[in-house]
Every structure is written in structure tokens, then in C-alpha cells.
Short mmCIF file of C-alpha atoms in Angstrom, two decimals:
data_model
loop_
_atom_site.label_atom_id
_atom_site.label_comp_id
_atom_site.label_asym_id
_atom_site.label_seq_id
_atom_site.Cartn_x
_atom_site.Cartn_y
_atom_site.Cartn_z
CA UNK A 660 -13.27 -21.71 0.85
CA UNK A 661 -10.24 -22.85 2.61
CA UNK A 662 -6.81 -20.40 1.95
CA UNK A 663 -4.72 -22.47 1.18
CA UNK A 664 -6.39 -24.07 -1.71
CA UNK A 665 -7.05 -20.90 -3.72
CA UNK A 666 -4.89 -20.04 -7.18
CA UNK A 667 -5.15 -16.99 -6.45
CA UNK A 668 -6.13 -13.57 -4.72
CA UNK A 669 -7.43 -10.78 -6.30
CA UNK A 670 -7.11 -7.61 -3.81
CA UNK A 671 -9.84 -4.18 -5.34
CA UNK A 672 -8.17 -1.39 -3.12
CA UNK A 673 -4.53 -3.59 -2.75
CA UNK A 674 -3.15 -0.07 -2.12
CA UNK A 675 -4.78 0.51 1.31
CA UNK A 676 -2.23 -0.63 4.75
CA UNK A 677 -4.93 -3.50 6.31
CA UNK A 678 -5.28 -4.63 2.25
CA UNK A 679 -2.06 -4.50 1.63
CA UNK A 680 -0.77 -7.11 4.66
CA UNK A 681 -3.03 -9.24 3.30
CA UNK A 682 -1.54 -9.77 0.59
CA UNK A 683 1.89 -10.05 1.36
CA UNK A 684 0.20 -12.54 3.55
CA UNK A 685 -0.96 -14.29 0.76
CA UNK A 686 2.28 -14.21 -0.81
CA UNK A 687 3.79 -15.68 1.38
CA UNK A 688 1.77 -18.12 1.04
CA UNK A 689 3.18 -18.23 -2.39
CA UNK A 690 -0.46 -18.19 -4.13
CA UNK A 691 -0.44 -15.38 -7.20
CA UNK A 692 -1.89 -12.41 -6.01
CA UNK A 693 -2.41 -9.18 -8.31
CA UNK A 694 -4.45 -6.05 -7.01
CA UNK A 695 -6.07 -2.50 -8.46
CA UNK A 696 -5.76 0.61 -6.80
CA UNK A 697 -6.66 4.25 -8.12
CA UNK A 698 -3.37 5.74 -7.28
CA UNK A 699 0.54 4.14 -7.27
CA UNK A 700 2.46 4.80 -3.63
CA UNK A 701 5.67 3.37 -1.98
CA UNK A 702 3.11 1.07 -0.75
CA UNK A 703 2.07 -0.24 -4.61
CA UNK A 704 5.53 -0.67 -5.08
CA UNK A 705 7.01 -2.86 -2.76
CA UNK A 706 4.61 -5.08 -3.37
CA UNK A 707 5.24 -4.92 -7.89
CA UNK A 708 9.49 -5.59 -6.03
CA UNK A 709 7.77 -8.20 -4.62
CA UNK A 710 6.24 -10.30 -7.20
CA UNK A 711 2.57 -9.19 -6.95
CA UNK A 712 0.71 -7.16 -10.39
CA UNK A 713 -0.51 -4.92 -9.09
CA UNK A 714 -2.77 -2.55 -12.37
CA UNK A 715 -3.59 1.73 -11.45
CA UNK A 716 -6.81 1.55 -14.39
CA UNK A 717 -10.35 0.05 -13.50
CA UNK A 718 -10.60 -1.76 -16.80
CA UNK A 719 -12.13 -5.54 -16.90
CA UNK A 720 -9.06 -6.20 -19.80
CA UNK A 721 -6.09 -4.78 -17.08
CA UNK A 722 -7.54 -8.11 -14.55
CA UNK A 723 -4.40 -11.31 -15.17
CA UNK A 724 -6.15 -14.43 -16.83
CA UNK A 725 -5.03 -16.49 -13.60
CA UNK A 726 -7.50 -14.13 -11.84
CA UNK A 727 -10.61 -14.67 -14.98
CA UNK A 728 -9.53 -18.72 -15.81
CA UNK A 729 -9.37 -20.54 -11.85
CA UNK A 730 -12.78 -18.65 -11.33
CA UNK A 731 -13.20 -20.74 -8.44
CA UNK A 732 -9.60 -21.39 -7.09
CA UNK A 733 -9.51 -17.43 -6.28
CA UNK A 734 -10.82 -15.00 -3.97
CA UNK A 735 -11.42 -11.82 -4.60
CA UNK A 736 -11.22 -9.33 -1.40
CA UNK A 737 -12.04 -5.68 -1.61
CA UNK A 738 -12.65 -2.43 0.21
CA UNK A 739 -15.86 -0.78 0.68
CA UNK A 740 -14.24 2.81 -0.72
CA UNK A 741 -14.63 1.09 -4.41
CA UNK A 742 -17.15 3.62 -6.67
CA UNK A 743 -20.01 0.92 -6.52
CA UNK A 744 -20.10 1.81 -10.77
CA UNK A 745 -16.34 0.19 -10.44
CA UNK A 746 -15.52 -1.78 -14.52
CA UNK A 747 -13.51 -4.56 -12.27
CA UNK A 748 -16.37 -5.64 -9.16
CA UNK A 749 -18.86 -4.77 -10.91
CA UNK A 750 -17.21 -7.90 -13.18
CA UNK A 751 -16.48 -10.27 -10.31
CA UNK A 752 -20.09 -9.93 -9.18
CA UNK A 753 -21.46 -10.22 -11.78
CA UNK A 754 -19.61 -13.48 -12.95
CA UNK A 755 -20.18 -15.04 -9.75
CA UNK A 756 -17.08 -14.68 -7.95
CA UNK A 757 -15.49 -15.36 -4.43
CA UNK A 758 -15.99 -11.49 -2.90
CA UNK A 759 -15.16 -11.15 1.10
CA UNK A 760 -13.96 -8.07 3.02
CA UNK A 761 -10.94 -7.57 4.96
CA UNK A 762 -12.24 -8.56 7.86
CA UNK A 763 -14.17 -11.51 6.58
CA UNK A 764 -10.68 -13.04 4.76
CA UNK A 765 -9.41 -12.58 8.77
CA UNK A 766 -11.70 -14.66 9.64
CA UNK A 767 -11.01 -17.37 7.82
CA UNK A 768 -7.56 -16.86 8.54
CA UNK A 769 -7.69 -17.29 12.40
CA UNK A 770 -10.36 -20.21 11.68
CA UNK A 771 -7.86 -22.63 11.10
CA UNK A 772 -5.33 -21.39 12.72
CA UNK A 773 -4.68 -20.51 16.47
CA UNK A 774 -5.58 -17.58 17.43
CA UNK A 775 -4.99 -14.83 19.48
CA UNK A 776 -6.68 -12.12 18.99
CA UNK A 777 -6.89 -8.54 21.07
CA UNK A 778 -9.88 -6.22 21.12
CA UNK A 779 -10.75 -3.02 23.00
CA UNK A 780 -11.61 0.44 22.37
CA UNK A 781 -8.12 1.68 23.68
CA UNK A 782 -4.89 -0.03 23.49
CA UNK A 783 -5.13 -2.83 21.42
CA UNK A 784 -3.01 -2.13 18.78
CA UNK A 785 -0.32 -1.40 21.66
CA UNK A 786 -0.96 -4.50 23.01
CA UNK A 787 -1.08 -6.97 20.51
CA UNK A 788 2.09 -5.72 18.64
CA UNK A 789 3.61 -6.88 23.19
CA UNK A 790 2.11 -9.41 21.99
CA UNK A 791 3.31 -10.42 18.70
CA UNK A 792 6.99 -9.28 19.91
CA UNK A 793 7.04 -11.64 22.87
CA UNK A 794 6.18 -14.29 21.18
CA UNK A 795 8.44 -13.82 18.54
CA UNK A 796 11.04 -12.95 20.52
CA UNK A 797 10.67 -16.12 22.54
CA UNK A 798 11.12 -18.17 19.58
CA UNK A 799 7.24 -18.63 18.88
CA UNK A 800 6.42 -19.35 15.26
CA UNK A 801 3.57 -16.11 14.83
CA UNK A 802 1.80 -14.34 11.82
CA UNK A 803 0.67 -11.54 13.52
CA UNK A 804 -2.09 -8.59 11.83
CA UNK A 805 -1.43 -5.44 13.54
CA UNK A 806 -3.68 -2.44 13.45
CA UNK A 807 0.66 -0.28 12.92
CA UNK A 808 3.63 0.03 12.19
CA UNK A 809 6.07 -1.72 14.88
CA UNK A 810 8.87 -0.06 15.69
CA UNK A 811 10.78 -3.18 15.56
CA UNK A 812 9.65 -5.01 12.37
CA UNK A 813 8.94 -1.13 10.29
CA UNK A 814 5.79 -3.49 9.75
CA UNK A 815 1.44 -3.24 10.17
CA UNK A 816 2.71 -7.27 9.56
CA UNK A 817 4.59 -10.14 11.19
CA UNK A 818 4.79 -12.86 8.46
CA UNK A 819 5.52 -16.88 9.57
CA UNK A 820 8.41 -19.32 8.10
CA UNK A 821 7.51 -22.23 6.47
CA UNK A 822 9.54 -24.37 8.74
CA UNK A 823 6.42 -26.69 9.54
CA UNK A 824 6.46 -25.45 13.02
CA UNK A 825 2.99 -25.27 14.32
CA UNK A 826 1.20 -21.08 13.60
CA UNK A 827 0.35 -19.02 15.92
CA UNK A 828 -2.14 -16.03 14.63
CA UNK A 829 -2.07 -12.63 16.82
CA UNK A 830 -4.78 -10.64 15.60
CA UNK A 831 -5.73 -6.49 16.43
CA UNK A 832 -10.01 -7.01 16.65
CA UNK A 833 -11.21 -4.30 15.51
CA UNK A 834 -14.97 -2.73 16.96
CA UNK A 835 -15.50 -0.39 14.19
CA UNK A 836 -18.07 -1.70 11.88
CA UNK A 837 -18.00 -5.00 14.67
CA UNK A 838 -15.66 -6.36 11.81
CA UNK A 839 -14.44 -8.45 14.90
CA UNK A 840 -17.28 -10.90 14.99
CA UNK A 841 -15.64 -12.71 11.45
CA UNK A 842 -13.16 -14.31 14.51
CA UNK A 843 -12.11 -17.31 15.21
CA UNK A 844 -10.02 -17.18 19.35
CA UNK A 845 -8.70 -19.19 20.99
CA UNK A 846 -7.27 -16.52 23.28
CA UNK A 847 -8.66 -12.70 23.57
CA UNK A 848 -7.46 -9.48 25.50
CA UNK A 849 -10.18 -7.09 26.14
CA UNK A 850 -8.08 -4.28 27.06
CA UNK A 851 -11.19 -1.78 27.27
CA UNK A 852 -15.06 -1.52 26.56
CA UNK A 853 -15.54 3.20 27.06
CA UNK A 854 -17.89 4.28 24.81
CA UNK A 855 -16.63 4.83 21.12
CA UNK A 856 -17.51 5.13 18.16
CA UNK A 857 -21.19 5.81 18.53
CA UNK A 858 -21.88 6.90 15.12
CA UNK A 859 -22.27 2.87 14.05
CA UNK A 860 -23.56 1.51 17.84
CA UNK A 861 -25.94 4.30 18.37
CA UNK A 862 -25.06 3.98 22.30
CA UNK A 863 -23.44 2.44 24.66
CA UNK A 864 -25.05 -0.56 25.87
CA UNK A 865 -25.42 -1.20 22.25
CA UNK A 866 -21.74 -1.61 22.07
CA UNK A 867 -20.80 -3.40 25.15
CA UNK A 868 -23.34 -5.94 23.14
CA UNK A 869 -21.13 -5.78 20.37
CA UNK A 870 -17.98 -6.91 22.64
CA UNK A 871 -20.27 -9.56 24.51
CA UNK A 872 -21.13 -11.43 21.09
CA UNK A 873 -17.01 -10.98 20.27
CA UNK A 874 -16.51 -12.95 24.21
CA UNK A 875 -19.02 -16.04 22.83
CA UNK A 876 -17.28 -16.20 19.08
CA UNK A 877 -13.83 -16.54 21.49
CA UNK A 878 -13.25 -20.95 21.27
CA UNK A 879 -14.50 -23.18 24.43
CA UNK A 880 -12.03 -24.05 27.16
CA UNK A 881 -10.15 -20.76 25.68
CA UNK A 882 -9.13 -18.22 27.57
CA UNK A 883 -10.11 -14.60 27.81
CA UNK A 884 -7.59 -11.19 29.45
CA UNK A 885 -9.91 -8.37 30.47
CA UNK A 886 -9.12 -5.54 32.25
CA UNK A 887 -11.17 -5.10 35.37
CA UNK A 888 -13.25 -2.45 34.47
CA UNK A 889 -13.89 -3.87 31.13
CA UNK A 890 -15.10 -7.24 33.49
CA UNK A 891 -16.85 -4.49 35.47
CA UNK A 892 -18.45 -2.46 32.93
CA UNK A 893 -19.60 -5.18 30.52
CA UNK A 894 -21.31 -7.29 33.54
CA UNK A 895 -21.50 -10.02 31.49
CA UNK A 896 -22.04 -13.32 33.47
CA UNK A 897 -21.70 -15.84 30.74
CA UNK A 898 -18.43 -16.69 29.52
CA UNK A 899 -19.39 -20.69 29.03
CA UNK A 900 -16.31 -22.52 29.59
CA UNK A 901 -13.58 -19.29 29.01
CA UNK A 902 -10.93 -19.75 31.15
CA UNK A 903 -11.71 -15.26 32.55
CA UNK A 904 -8.74 -13.90 34.46
CA UNK A 905 -9.01 -10.43 35.16
CA UNK A 906 -6.10 -7.52 35.25
CA UNK A 907 -5.13 -4.12 35.84
CA UNK A 908 -2.00 -2.18 36.62
CA UNK A 909 -3.15 -2.48 40.69
CA UNK A 910 -6.34 -5.09 41.00
CA UNK A 911 -6.96 -7.73 39.10
CA UNK A 912 -5.21 -11.71 39.38
CA UNK A 913 -2.61 -10.05 37.03
CA UNK A 914 -1.59 -6.29 37.74
CA UNK A 915 1.66 -4.23 38.14
CA UNK A 916 3.84 -3.33 41.85
CA UNK A 917 6.39 -1.03 42.00
CA UNK A 918 6.08 0.91 39.01
CA UNK A 919 7.91 3.88 38.14
CA UNK A 920 7.94 5.93 35.70
CA UNK A 921 11.66 7.58 34.80
CA UNK A 922 12.96 9.36 31.97
CA UNK A 923 12.05 7.49 28.50
CA UNK A 924 11.10 4.37 30.39
CA UNK A 925 9.11 2.58 32.98
CA UNK A 926 10.52 -0.37 35.35
CA UNK A 927 8.18 -2.29 37.25
CA UNK A 928 7.22 -6.36 38.70
CA UNK A 929 4.79 -8.57 36.73
CA UNK A 930 2.26 -10.42 39.59
CA UNK A 931 0.04 -13.12 39.25
CA UNK A 932 -1.52 -16.05 41.35
CA UNK A 933 1.35 -17.97 41.15
CA UNK A 934 4.70 -15.90 40.54
CA UNK A 935 6.58 -12.62 40.12
CA UNK A 936 8.83 -10.75 37.34
CA UNK A 937 10.68 -8.71 38.86
CA UNK A 938 12.25 -5.24 37.82
CA UNK A 939 10.89 -5.59 34.26
CA UNK A 940 12.11 -2.30 32.43
CA UNK A 941 9.27 -1.23 29.27
CA UNK A 942 10.95 1.10 26.23
CA UNK A 943 7.01 2.40 25.83
CA UNK A 944 7.04 4.64 28.50
CA UNK A 945 2.94 5.10 30.15
CA UNK A 946 0.76 3.64 33.04
CA UNK A 947 -1.44 2.19 30.68
CA UNK A 948 1.47 0.13 29.13
CA UNK A 949 2.51 -1.20 31.57
CA UNK A 950 -1.36 -2.78 32.06
CA UNK A 951 -0.99 -3.28 27.92
CA UNK A 952 1.70 -5.49 28.50
CA UNK A 953 0.48 -7.41 31.13
CA UNK A 954 -1.46 -10.11 29.28
CA UNK A 955 0.76 -10.03 27.28
CA UNK A 956 3.16 -11.64 29.57
CA UNK A 957 0.19 -13.52 30.52
CA UNK A 958 0.30 -15.57 27.03
CA UNK A 959 3.48 -15.85 26.85
CA UNK A 960 3.94 -18.14 30.07
CA UNK A 961 1.52 -19.67 28.54
CA UNK A 962 3.10 -20.76 25.38
CA UNK A 963 5.96 -21.69 27.92
CA UNK A 964 8.34 -18.82 27.15
CA UNK A 965 10.95 -18.65 30.16
CA UNK A 966 10.96 -15.86 32.10
CA UNK A 967 14.21 -14.38 30.72
CA UNK A 968 12.98 -14.35 27.70
CA UNK A 969 10.23 -12.51 28.18
CA UNK A 970 12.29 -10.10 30.05
CA UNK A 971 14.81 -9.50 26.98
CA UNK A 972 11.77 -9.56 24.58
CA UNK A 973 9.85 -6.41 26.38
CA UNK A 974 13.22 -4.62 26.89
CA UNK A 975 13.19 -4.86 23.31
CA UNK A 976 10.06 -3.92 22.88
CA UNK A 977 10.46 -0.47 21.23
CA UNK A 978 7.72 0.41 20.92
CA UNK A 979 4.69 1.55 17.22
CA UNK A 980 4.85 4.64 15.93
CA UNK A 981 2.66 7.62 16.79
CA UNK A 982 2.49 5.55 20.24
CA UNK A 983 3.99 7.31 22.96
CA UNK A 984 6.72 7.94 20.59
CA UNK A 985 9.54 10.13 21.34
CA UNK A 986 11.08 12.06 18.76
CA UNK A 987 13.04 15.22 20.95
CA UNK A 988 14.10 14.00 24.56
CA UNK A 989 16.72 16.63 25.16
CA UNK A 990 17.56 18.00 29.28
CA UNK A 991 15.41 21.00 28.51
CA UNK A 992 12.85 20.47 25.75
CA UNK A 993 10.55 16.48 25.45
CA UNK A 994 8.96 15.72 22.24
CA UNK A 995 6.58 12.94 21.64
CA UNK A 996 3.40 12.14 19.69
CA UNK A 997 0.79 9.70 20.35
CA UNK A 998 -2.38 8.94 18.39
CA UNK A 999 -4.94 9.76 21.27
CA UNK A 1000 -8.43 9.76 19.99
CA UNK A 1001 -10.50 9.37 22.97
CA UNK A 1002 -10.89 10.86 26.27
CA UNK A 1003 -9.48 7.80 28.54
CA UNK A 1004 -6.03 7.66 25.88
CA UNK A 1005 -5.78 11.10 26.46
CA UNK A 1006 -6.01 11.28 30.22
CA UNK A 1007 -3.81 8.16 30.54
CA UNK A 1008 -0.92 9.51 27.92
CA UNK A 1009 -1.04 13.19 29.93
CA UNK A 1010 -0.87 11.13 32.90
CA UNK A 1011 2.21 9.64 32.28
CA UNK A 1012 4.23 11.98 30.65
CA UNK A 1013 3.65 14.54 33.74
CA UNK A 1014 4.86 11.73 35.71
CA UNK A 1015 7.54 11.54 34.00
CA UNK A 1016 8.78 15.14 33.88
CA UNK A 1017 6.69 16.12 36.99
CA UNK A 1018 9.18 19.09 37.14
CA UNK A 1019 8.80 20.12 33.35
CA UNK A 1020 5.92 23.05 31.79
CA UNK A 1021 3.58 20.64 29.43
CA UNK A 1022 2.13 21.30 26.42
CA UNK A 1023 -0.25 19.20 24.68
CA UNK A 1024 -1.00 20.29 21.08
CA UNK A 1025 -4.69 18.56 20.19
CA UNK A 1026 -6.07 17.78 17.03
CA UNK A 1027 -9.75 16.54 17.32
CA UNK A 1028 -10.83 13.60 15.28
CA UNK A 1029 -14.47 13.43 13.69
CA UNK A 1030 -17.08 15.81 14.45
CA UNK A 1031 -19.29 13.23 16.05
CA UNK A 1032 -17.20 11.82 18.80
CA UNK A 1033 -16.16 15.93 20.20
CA UNK A 1034 -19.77 16.58 20.34
CA UNK A 1035 -20.47 13.07 22.42
CA UNK A 1036 -17.29 13.78 24.22
CA UNK A 1037 -16.63 17.18 24.57
CA UNK A 1038 -16.93 17.93 28.59
CA UNK A 1039 -14.86 14.46 28.38
CA UNK A 1040 -12.28 15.84 26.48
CA UNK A 1041 -12.42 19.41 27.98
CA UNK A 1042 -11.22 17.63 31.54
CA UNK A 1043 -8.85 15.21 29.54
CA UNK A 1044 -7.37 17.95 28.14
CA UNK A 1045 -6.49 19.83 31.07
CA UNK A 1046 -4.02 18.04 32.88
CA UNK A 1047 -1.71 20.18 30.24
CA UNK A 1048 -0.18 23.39 31.95
CA UNK A 1049 -1.59 24.03 28.43
CA UNK A 1050 -3.60 23.93 25.55
CA UNK A 1051 -3.48 24.84 22.00
CA UNK A 1052 -6.65 22.67 19.86
CA UNK A 1053 -6.47 22.62 16.33
CA UNK A 1054 -9.71 22.63 13.75
CA UNK A 1055 -11.51 19.33 13.73
CA UNK A 1056 -10.49 16.00 11.63
CA UNK A 1057 -13.40 15.35 9.56
CA UNK A 1058 -12.33 11.41 8.33
CA UNK A 1059 -15.12 9.96 6.59
CA UNK A 1060 -18.18 12.65 8.24
CA UNK A 1061 -19.69 15.96 6.84
CA UNK A 1062 -19.88 18.73 9.26
CA UNK A 1063 -22.22 19.27 11.62
CA UNK A 1064 -22.92 22.76 12.69
CA UNK A 1065 -21.97 24.12 15.64
CA UNK A 1066 -19.81 21.30 16.89
CA UNK A 1067 -16.01 22.67 16.69
CA UNK A 1068 -12.73 22.60 18.24
CA UNK A 1069 -13.68 26.07 20.18
CA UNK A 1070 -16.64 24.40 22.09
CA UNK A 1071 -14.19 22.33 23.82
CA UNK A 1072 -12.54 25.60 24.95
CA UNK A 1073 -14.36 27.07 27.37
CA UNK A 1074 -14.83 24.28 29.90
CA UNK A 1075 -9.84 23.22 29.19
CA UNK A 1076 -8.76 24.64 33.31
CA UNK A 1077 -5.36 24.89 32.29
CA UNK A 1078 -3.71 28.21 32.38
CA UNK A 1079 -3.40 28.54 28.70
CA UNK A 1080 -5.41 27.72 25.98
CA UNK A 1081 -6.05 28.81 22.49
CA UNK A 1082 -7.03 28.12 19.55
CA UNK A 1083 -4.48 27.65 16.36
CA UNK A 1084 -4.49 26.16 12.42
CA UNK A 1085 -1.67 23.95 11.02
CA UNK A 1086 -0.21 26.20 9.64
CA UNK A 1087 0.16 28.92 12.34
CA UNK A 1088 1.16 26.61 14.58
CA UNK A 1089 5.58 27.00 14.45
CA UNK A 1090 4.88 30.52 14.68
CA UNK A 1091 2.88 30.08 17.90
CA UNK A 1092 4.91 27.02 19.62
CA UNK A 1093 8.11 29.52 18.74
CA UNK A 1094 7.25 32.49 21.34
CA UNK A 1095 5.00 29.22 23.86
CA UNK A 1096 8.61 27.77 24.03
CA UNK A 1097 7.39 24.44 25.46
CA UNK A 1098 9.33 22.54 27.32
CA UNK A 1099 7.65 18.88 27.27
CA UNK A 1100 5.69 19.45 24.15
CA UNK A 1101 3.10 16.53 23.08
CA UNK A 1102 1.28 15.99 19.77
CA UNK A 1103 -1.79 14.00 20.11
CA UNK A 1104 -5.20 13.17 17.92
CA UNK A 1105 -5.29 10.83 14.74
CA UNK A 1106 -6.00 12.71 12.35
CA UNK A 1107 -3.31 14.36 9.68
CA UNK A 1108 -1.41 16.05 12.73
CA UNK A 1109 1.47 13.47 11.53
CA UNK A 1110 2.14 15.80 9.17
CA UNK A 1111 3.11 17.81 11.33
CA UNK A 1112 5.31 15.81 13.65
CA UNK A 1113 8.17 15.59 11.29
CA UNK A 1114 8.48 19.36 10.84
CA UNK A 1115 8.43 19.80 14.61
CA UNK A 1116 10.83 16.96 15.71
CA UNK A 1117 13.59 19.62 12.95
CA UNK A 1118 11.97 22.72 14.93
CA UNK A 1119 12.71 21.18 18.96
CA UNK A 1120 15.48 19.24 17.55
CA UNK A 1121 17.85 22.63 16.29
CA UNK A 1122 16.37 25.58 18.66
CA UNK A 1123 18.30 26.88 20.12
#
């Protein structure tokens, strides 16, 4: 099915952030877009403003006529979150409509267009956002499907224009549920293959095999940029006719030199086998973010973007929401929020914060994400959190999981080596912080800790 030959696309679960991005993309192509979601939201209101027809009652009579009348040229995009007894879902199944999940639709899009795909257990949202921004700033016509809200575009979607210029797709390749195996990349970045999602893969060897399968999807004569440690961990021998380039902050054919941690940004030199670009500034701090931007710069150079455009694009990159996002930066207090939810992500984040503020006391508030992840990586979490001077643990955010007996945030506490450590509730946190008086405060986690960011930022801003 060629996506440009479609008459209509109907979404079941159109209000999700990933689904809404696809809906906006099809709407941008001039294809009729409609959908169902359980409840209205600011996001569905925005989609309706853009001309999409949305219903909030799961009834067959609410399916638009153009969907029913053009069955052979209609695509149904659905989320597994739809209940099995859904009226609309069962109507489309029984009537023989073409149904695809979001990941499969991204596969359809990337099959038809040159694609840069960014995979890895850490850093893929930031890296794919960096690639997209450098290419767009450099004048390339891109469409980008990202896993977070970019600060520059206030969206997880960047739309291409219909100027006739060739379109390049930039896509975050998600390993969860093996979604990335639907993609068709011409160029790929692999940022890391540390164990994660063991509830899906079972063990890290099976997970690594999944990443090897992703590499096999890269087009013949395509390019792979792979982080040096990931290359060693993957130990994959057969890369077909791929051009494989290793990168890393301090080793690899592409690396950084003269890296300096400064309040609010990092400076560094980009080095590859052919050239250097000196005195670059990255306003999204972190040693790990300097490493993330290296393959993005290399791809920009590959596509003919000149060095000064890259320099300016890097300086104007404002980052991604909840990725090293600074909310308060004053002489006597700093507050930074980050999405880190794996021991290695936490280690990279805290090391960078300590380098930026070496003389200040660092307080880390962490909400573990998933019972299985907390159980599987308990030792790693305790070790990485010990980089902070003070650690505050919140209850585990369960997400899709049921509780596991004996698995709690408290199981991390004993092995944390920080001088001060405690368990707090979300409700008591501000009261605790008011007594603790942190100098540099960070909140860490992928759950609903984001709801505390606004109140904490206001408190930090107003605190005397």
C-alpha cells in the first residue's frame, strides 16, 4: 500500500502523542484524516482545529462516510490499547479493512523515502532530534518522527514542505516490543545496547540479537554510525556492504576533544578522520549529549551542510523537554529535570551535572520506573545514584505493570552510598525540600514525576 495513494486514514486512539504525529503527517499530505479517542484533550482539540474529524464515542455510526465508502483506499491505524470489544475495531476487522499498528505505518513511510533511523537503549530521542534540527537548519527538506517534544519546534513532529525538494525522513527507532524492525533505514545511528526492556526480551543476548536484526534492515551500501562501546557489546561480524563508523566522546573514528563543562552549556571540538570543527557550543549540556551530537554532525556533513551552518545549528538547538532541561539557574540554586530511567543514563546525567557545578551540593530526586526494571537493575541504580550528595527516592511508577512482591523503591536505599538518603512521597516532597534547602536539585525518572516539575520550579524560583 503506497501511502500517497490513500484517500482516507482513520485512527483508533488518535489522541496519543505518537499517533497524533502520524495523523498530522497524513493530513499534511492532503489525505482525509479522522479518528476516535476515549476522551477529548488539548491534543485532540488541536487536531480538530487542523481539520480532522474526531469522535469520542466508540460507535460504528461515528465512523465518517468517506472511511466506509473508500474501503480499498483507506488505512486504519490502531493502538493495542483499544479494548478487544471495541465496536469500531471489530467493524474494521470484520469488514476486511487494512489495519496497521503505528510502527508498521512508520515502516510504510520509511520504505518510500530516504530515512535516517536512530536506535539505542539510551539517547535516541535526543540524537534523532539533533539530527533533525541540524538538517532542517542546514536547509534540508525533512520529516521527523521523534520520541519527545523538541524545544525548537514544540512538537515531536517536524513536517516537510511540498516544494518538490527531495524529502528525508528522520525517525526514532524504538526497540520496545521490537517496533524498530518495521523500519527501512538508509542511514542508522546506534547509540547504545545496554540491557533494558528485559520484560520484553527475556535477557540481554536476545535484546542484542534484536539490535543485530535492526542493523540487517539498513539498505545495501547504507551507513551505520555506532557508538564504540555498543560496537564492542554487539560483537556483530557481518555488516554486509555497510559503511560502518564508530564514534565516542573520547574514542572512535569520530570523537570529541577539548570538552569543557560550563554553566548552561558544553564546548568541544568535533574530530573525524578528515577534518575538525573547533569551538562548538552545545546548549543542551552533558558529556553524553556531546557524544550524541557527534553522529548528527557527521550526517549533516555527509549531506553537504557546511561547517558554519552546523556550528550555528548546534548553538541554536534548544534541546528536548525532560532531557537535561534546566528550569532554574541562579547564583545560589539550580534546578534541572531529566527523563533518565536506566542506571547508565543516571550515571551520565549526574556526572555531567557534577562537572558543571563542582563546588555545589547535589540533591537527586529519583522515581523508579517499572517494577521489573527496578528489580533487574537494583544494584546499578544504587551505584549510579550514589554520585549525588543527597538522594531522595519516590515510590516506583508502575506504568503497565502490576506490583511484584518485595520490589520497592526502598530496596535501593541500603546500597546508596550518599551521605544523606531518604524515602519520600510525592505529596511530602516539597515540604522535605524546604527543610533540605538544595543547592543543585535534579529530578530524574520517566513516570509521573513530571507533574512535580512545575511546582518544584516555582518553589525554587521563589525561594529566598
